[in-house]
PDB file of C-alpha atoms in Angstrom:
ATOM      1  CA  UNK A 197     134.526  74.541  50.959  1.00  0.00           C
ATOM      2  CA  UNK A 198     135.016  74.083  54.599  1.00  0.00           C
ATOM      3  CA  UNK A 199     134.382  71.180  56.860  1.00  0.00           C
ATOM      4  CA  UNK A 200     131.820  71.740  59.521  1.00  0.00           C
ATOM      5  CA  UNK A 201     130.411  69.134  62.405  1.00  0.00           C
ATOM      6  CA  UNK A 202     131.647  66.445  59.806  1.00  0.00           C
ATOM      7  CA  UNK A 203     129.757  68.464  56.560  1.00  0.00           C
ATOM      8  CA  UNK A 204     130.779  70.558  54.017  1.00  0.00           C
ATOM      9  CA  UNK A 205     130.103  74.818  54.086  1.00  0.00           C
ATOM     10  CA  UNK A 206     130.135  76.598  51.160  1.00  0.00           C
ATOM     11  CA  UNK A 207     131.752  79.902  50.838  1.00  0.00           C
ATOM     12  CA  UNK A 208     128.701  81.571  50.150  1.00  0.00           C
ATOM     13  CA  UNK A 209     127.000  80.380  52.914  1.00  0.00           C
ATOM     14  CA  UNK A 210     129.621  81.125  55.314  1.00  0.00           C
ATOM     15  CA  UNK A 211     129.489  84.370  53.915  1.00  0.00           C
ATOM     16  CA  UNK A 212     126.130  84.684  55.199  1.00  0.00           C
ATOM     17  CA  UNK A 213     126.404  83.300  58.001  1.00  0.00           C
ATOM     18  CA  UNK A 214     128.788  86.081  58.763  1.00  0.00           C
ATOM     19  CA  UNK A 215     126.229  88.172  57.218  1.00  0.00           C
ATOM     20  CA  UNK A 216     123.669  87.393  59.619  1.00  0.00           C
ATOM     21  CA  UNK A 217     125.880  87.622  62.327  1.00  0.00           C
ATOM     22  CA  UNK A 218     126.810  91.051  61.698  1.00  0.00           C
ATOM     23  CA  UNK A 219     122.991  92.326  61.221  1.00  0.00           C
ATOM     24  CA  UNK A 220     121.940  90.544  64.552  1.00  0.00           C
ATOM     25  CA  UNK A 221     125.104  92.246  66.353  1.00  0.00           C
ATOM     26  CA  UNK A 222     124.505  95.440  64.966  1.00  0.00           C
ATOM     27  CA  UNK A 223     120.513  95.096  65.558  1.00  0.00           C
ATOM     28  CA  UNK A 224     121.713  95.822  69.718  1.00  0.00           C
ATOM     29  CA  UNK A 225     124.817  97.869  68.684  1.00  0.00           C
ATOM     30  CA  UNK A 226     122.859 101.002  70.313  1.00  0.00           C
ATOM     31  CA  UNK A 227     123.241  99.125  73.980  1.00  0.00           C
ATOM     32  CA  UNK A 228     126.826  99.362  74.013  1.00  0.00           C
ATOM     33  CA  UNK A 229     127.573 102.735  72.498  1.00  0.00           C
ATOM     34  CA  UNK A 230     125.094 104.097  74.764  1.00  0.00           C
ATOM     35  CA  UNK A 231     127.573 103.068  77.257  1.00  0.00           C
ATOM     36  CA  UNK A 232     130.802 103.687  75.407  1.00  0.00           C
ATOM     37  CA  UNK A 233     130.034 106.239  72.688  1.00  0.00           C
ATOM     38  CA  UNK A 234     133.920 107.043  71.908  1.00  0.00           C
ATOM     39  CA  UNK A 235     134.644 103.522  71.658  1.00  0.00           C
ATOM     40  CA  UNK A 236     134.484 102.309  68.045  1.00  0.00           C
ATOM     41  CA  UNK A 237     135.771  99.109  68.579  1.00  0.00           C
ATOM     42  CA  UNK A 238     132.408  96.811  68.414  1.00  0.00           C
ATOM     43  CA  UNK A 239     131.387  99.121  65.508  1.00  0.00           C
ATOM     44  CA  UNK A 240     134.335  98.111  63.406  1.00  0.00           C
ATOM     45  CA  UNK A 241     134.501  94.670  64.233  1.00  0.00           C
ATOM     46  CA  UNK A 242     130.991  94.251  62.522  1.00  0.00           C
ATOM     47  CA  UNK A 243     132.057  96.238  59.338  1.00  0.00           C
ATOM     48  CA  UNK A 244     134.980  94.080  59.022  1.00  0.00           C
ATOM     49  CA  UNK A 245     132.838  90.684  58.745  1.00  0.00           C
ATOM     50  CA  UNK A 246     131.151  92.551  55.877  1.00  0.00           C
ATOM     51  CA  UNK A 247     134.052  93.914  54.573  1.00  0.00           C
ATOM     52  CA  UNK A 248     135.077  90.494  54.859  1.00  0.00           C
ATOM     53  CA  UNK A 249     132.314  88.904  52.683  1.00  0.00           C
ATOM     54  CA  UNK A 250     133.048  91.635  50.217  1.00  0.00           C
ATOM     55  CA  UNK A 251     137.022  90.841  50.161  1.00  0.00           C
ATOM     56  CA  UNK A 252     138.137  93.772  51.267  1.00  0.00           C
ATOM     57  CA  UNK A 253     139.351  92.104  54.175  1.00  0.00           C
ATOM     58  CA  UNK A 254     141.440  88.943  54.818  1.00  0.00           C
ATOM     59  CA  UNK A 255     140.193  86.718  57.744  1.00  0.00           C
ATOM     60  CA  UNK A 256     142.967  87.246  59.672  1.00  0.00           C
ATOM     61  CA  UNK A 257     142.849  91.096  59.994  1.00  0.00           C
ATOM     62  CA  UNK A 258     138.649  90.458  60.545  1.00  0.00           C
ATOM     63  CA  UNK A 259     139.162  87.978  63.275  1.00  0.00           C
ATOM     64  CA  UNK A 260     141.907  90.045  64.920  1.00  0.00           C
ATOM     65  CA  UNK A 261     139.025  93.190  65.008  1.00  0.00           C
ATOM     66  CA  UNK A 262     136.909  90.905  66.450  1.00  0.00           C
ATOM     67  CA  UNK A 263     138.880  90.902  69.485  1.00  0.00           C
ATOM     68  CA  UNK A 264     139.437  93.686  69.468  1.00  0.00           C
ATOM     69  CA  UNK A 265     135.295  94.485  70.222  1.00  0.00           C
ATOM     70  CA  UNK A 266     135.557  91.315  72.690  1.00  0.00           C
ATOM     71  CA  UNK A 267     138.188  93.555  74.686  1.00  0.00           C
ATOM     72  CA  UNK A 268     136.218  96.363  74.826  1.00  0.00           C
ATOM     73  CA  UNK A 269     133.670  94.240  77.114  1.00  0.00           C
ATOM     74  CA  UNK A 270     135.852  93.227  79.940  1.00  0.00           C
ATOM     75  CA  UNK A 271     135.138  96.129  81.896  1.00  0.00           C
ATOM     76  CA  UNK A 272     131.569  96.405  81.519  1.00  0.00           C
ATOM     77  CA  UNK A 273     128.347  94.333  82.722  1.00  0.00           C
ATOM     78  CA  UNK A 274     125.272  93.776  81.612  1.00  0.00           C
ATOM     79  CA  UNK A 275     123.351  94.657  78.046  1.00  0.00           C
ATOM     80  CA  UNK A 276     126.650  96.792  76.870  1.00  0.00           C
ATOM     81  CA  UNK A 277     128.970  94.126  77.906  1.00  0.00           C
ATOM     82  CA  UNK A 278     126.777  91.430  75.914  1.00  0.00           C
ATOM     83  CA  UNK A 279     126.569  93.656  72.916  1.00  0.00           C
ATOM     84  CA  UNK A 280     130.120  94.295  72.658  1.00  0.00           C
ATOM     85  CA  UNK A 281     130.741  90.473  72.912  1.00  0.00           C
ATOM     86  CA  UNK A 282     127.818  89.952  69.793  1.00  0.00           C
ATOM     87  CA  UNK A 283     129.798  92.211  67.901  1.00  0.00           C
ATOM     88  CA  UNK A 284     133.505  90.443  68.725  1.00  0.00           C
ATOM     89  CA  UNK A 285     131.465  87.056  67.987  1.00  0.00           C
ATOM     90  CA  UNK A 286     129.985  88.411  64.258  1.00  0.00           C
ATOM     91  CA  UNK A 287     133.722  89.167  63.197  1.00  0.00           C
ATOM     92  CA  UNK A 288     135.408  85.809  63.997  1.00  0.00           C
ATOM     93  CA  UNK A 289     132.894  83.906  61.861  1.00  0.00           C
ATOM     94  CA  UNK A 290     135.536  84.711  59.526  1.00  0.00           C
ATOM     95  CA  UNK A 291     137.535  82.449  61.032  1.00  0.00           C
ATOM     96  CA  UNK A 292     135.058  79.442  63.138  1.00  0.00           C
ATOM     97  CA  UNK A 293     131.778  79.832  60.902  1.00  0.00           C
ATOM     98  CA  UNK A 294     130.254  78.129  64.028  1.00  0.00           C
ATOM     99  CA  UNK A 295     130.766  82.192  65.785  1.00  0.00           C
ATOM    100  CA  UNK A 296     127.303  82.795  64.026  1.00  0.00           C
ATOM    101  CA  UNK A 297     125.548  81.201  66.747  1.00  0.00           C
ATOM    102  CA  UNK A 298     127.978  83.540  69.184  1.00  0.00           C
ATOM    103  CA  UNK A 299     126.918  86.762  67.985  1.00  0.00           C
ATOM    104  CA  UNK A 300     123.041  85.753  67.804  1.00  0.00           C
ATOM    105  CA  UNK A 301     123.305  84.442  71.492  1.00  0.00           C
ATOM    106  CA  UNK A 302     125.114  87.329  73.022  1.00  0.00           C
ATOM    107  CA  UNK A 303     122.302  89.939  71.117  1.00  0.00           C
ATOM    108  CA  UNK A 304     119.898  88.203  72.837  1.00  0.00           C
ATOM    109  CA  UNK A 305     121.620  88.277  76.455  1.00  0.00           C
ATOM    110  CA  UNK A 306     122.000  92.123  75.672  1.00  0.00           C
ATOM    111  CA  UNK A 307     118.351  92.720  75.079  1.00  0.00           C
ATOM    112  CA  UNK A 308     117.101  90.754  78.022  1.00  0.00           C
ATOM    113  CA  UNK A 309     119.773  92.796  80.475  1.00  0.00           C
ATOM    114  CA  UNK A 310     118.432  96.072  78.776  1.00  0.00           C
ATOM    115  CA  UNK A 311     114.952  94.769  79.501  1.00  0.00           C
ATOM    116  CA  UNK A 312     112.884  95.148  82.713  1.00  0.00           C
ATOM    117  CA  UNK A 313     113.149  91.762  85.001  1.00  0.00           C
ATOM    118  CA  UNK A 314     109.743  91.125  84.841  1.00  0.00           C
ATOM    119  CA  UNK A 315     109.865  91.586  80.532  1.00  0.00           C
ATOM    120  CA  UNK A 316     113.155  90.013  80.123  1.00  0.00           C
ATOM    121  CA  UNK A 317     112.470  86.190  78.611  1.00  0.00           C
ATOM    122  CA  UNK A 318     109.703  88.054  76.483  1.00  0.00           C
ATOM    123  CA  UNK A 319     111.842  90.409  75.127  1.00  0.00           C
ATOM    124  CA  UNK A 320     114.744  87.718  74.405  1.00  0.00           C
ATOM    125  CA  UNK A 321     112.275  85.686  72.761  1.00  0.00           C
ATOM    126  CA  UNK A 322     111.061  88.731  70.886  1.00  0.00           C
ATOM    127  CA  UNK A 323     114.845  89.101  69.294  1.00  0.00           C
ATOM    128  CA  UNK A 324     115.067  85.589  69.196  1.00  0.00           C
ATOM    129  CA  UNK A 325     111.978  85.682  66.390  1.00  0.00           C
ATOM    130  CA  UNK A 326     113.546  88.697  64.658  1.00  0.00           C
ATOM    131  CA  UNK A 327     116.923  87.258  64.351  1.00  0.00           C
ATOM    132  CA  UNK A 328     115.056  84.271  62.981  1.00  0.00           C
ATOM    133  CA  UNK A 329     113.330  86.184  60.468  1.00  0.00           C
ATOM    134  CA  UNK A 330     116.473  87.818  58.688  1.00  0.00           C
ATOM    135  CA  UNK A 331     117.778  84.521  57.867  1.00  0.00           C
ATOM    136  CA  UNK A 332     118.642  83.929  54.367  1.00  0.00           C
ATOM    137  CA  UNK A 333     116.837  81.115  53.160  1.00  0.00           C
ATOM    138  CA  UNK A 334     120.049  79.332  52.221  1.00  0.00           C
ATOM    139  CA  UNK A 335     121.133  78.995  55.893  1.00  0.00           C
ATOM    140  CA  UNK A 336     118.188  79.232  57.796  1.00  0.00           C
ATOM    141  CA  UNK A 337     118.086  75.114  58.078  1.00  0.00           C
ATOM    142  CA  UNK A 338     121.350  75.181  58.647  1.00  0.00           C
ATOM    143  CA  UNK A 339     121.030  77.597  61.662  1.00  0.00           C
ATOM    144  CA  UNK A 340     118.367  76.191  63.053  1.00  0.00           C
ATOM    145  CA  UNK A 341     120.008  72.757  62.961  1.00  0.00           C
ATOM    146  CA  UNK A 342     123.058  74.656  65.271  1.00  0.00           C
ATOM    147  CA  UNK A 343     120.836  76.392  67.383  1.00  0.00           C
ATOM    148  CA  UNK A 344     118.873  73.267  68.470  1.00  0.00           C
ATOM    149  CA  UNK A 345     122.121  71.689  68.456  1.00  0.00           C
ATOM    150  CA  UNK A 346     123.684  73.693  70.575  1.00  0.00           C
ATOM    151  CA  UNK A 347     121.115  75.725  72.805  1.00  0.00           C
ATOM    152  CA  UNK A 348     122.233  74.614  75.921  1.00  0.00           C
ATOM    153  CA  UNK A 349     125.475  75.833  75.079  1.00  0.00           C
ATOM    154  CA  UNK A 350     124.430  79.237  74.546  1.00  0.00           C
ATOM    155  CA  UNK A 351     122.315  79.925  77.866  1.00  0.00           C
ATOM    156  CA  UNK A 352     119.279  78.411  75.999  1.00  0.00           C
ATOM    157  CA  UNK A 353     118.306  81.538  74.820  1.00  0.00           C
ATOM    158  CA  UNK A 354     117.374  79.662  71.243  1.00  0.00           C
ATOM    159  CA  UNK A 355     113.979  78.958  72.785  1.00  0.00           C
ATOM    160  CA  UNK A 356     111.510  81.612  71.075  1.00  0.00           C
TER     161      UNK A 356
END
């Protein structure tokens, strides 16, 4: 069990939170190895949340890879930069459950820089609805809860 905003998790559902995180990072995954194609960093960081879940991988190595994606950002702008950052943010849910939200957000901001100005909100709203749809059924209150929670946090990109 874990305390979260004043409520229990279960370890289970953190484990899919972390879960979900990783599929909705890896869903833009493509955006920053189009940039970066030698640069395995993001890739790893989203196997270790689900090596993670499995127990192959203690929290603190998992959060550690994590920032290790995160790092491979700071250089870049735009969709690769964001999807980098989603995959940093899937990893540390190991460690702040809360990073689910993170790694949802940041997919998001990636496919709305990939996307034409004019086709941007629609195609952020577009992930928005897929993310949404690969929720497990045993978190998806629960992440919905967070994400009207804290939208405005996250660029407000929770509005699809």
């Amino acid at each position: 069990m874990t305390i979260r905003r004043g409520g229990t998790l279960t370890d289970p559902d953190h484990h899919l939170l972390a879960l979900w995180a990783a599929e909705c990072a890896e869903h833009v995954l493509a955006l920053f190895e189009s940039a970066r194609p030698d640069d395995p960093r993001p890739r790893a960081a989203i196997g270790a949340a689900r090596a993670w879940v499995r127990g192959e991988l203690p929290m603190m190595a998992t959060r550690a890879l994590g920032g290790h994606a995160m790092g491979a950002a700071r250089d870049l702008r735009g969709a690769p930069r964001h999807a980098a950052y989603a995959a940093g943010q899937a990893a540390v849910v190991a460690h702040v459950a809360a990073h689910e939200l993170g790694a949802a957000a940041y997919a998001i901001r990636a496919v709305r820089a990939a996307s034409a100005p004019a086709e941007s909100e629609a195609a952020g709203r577009a992930e928005c609805r897929w993310q949404r749809d690969r929720l497990p059924a045993g978190i998806r209150e629960l992440v919905l809860d967070d994400q009207r929670l804290r939208n405005d946090l996250c660029w407000s990109v929770f509005d699809c």
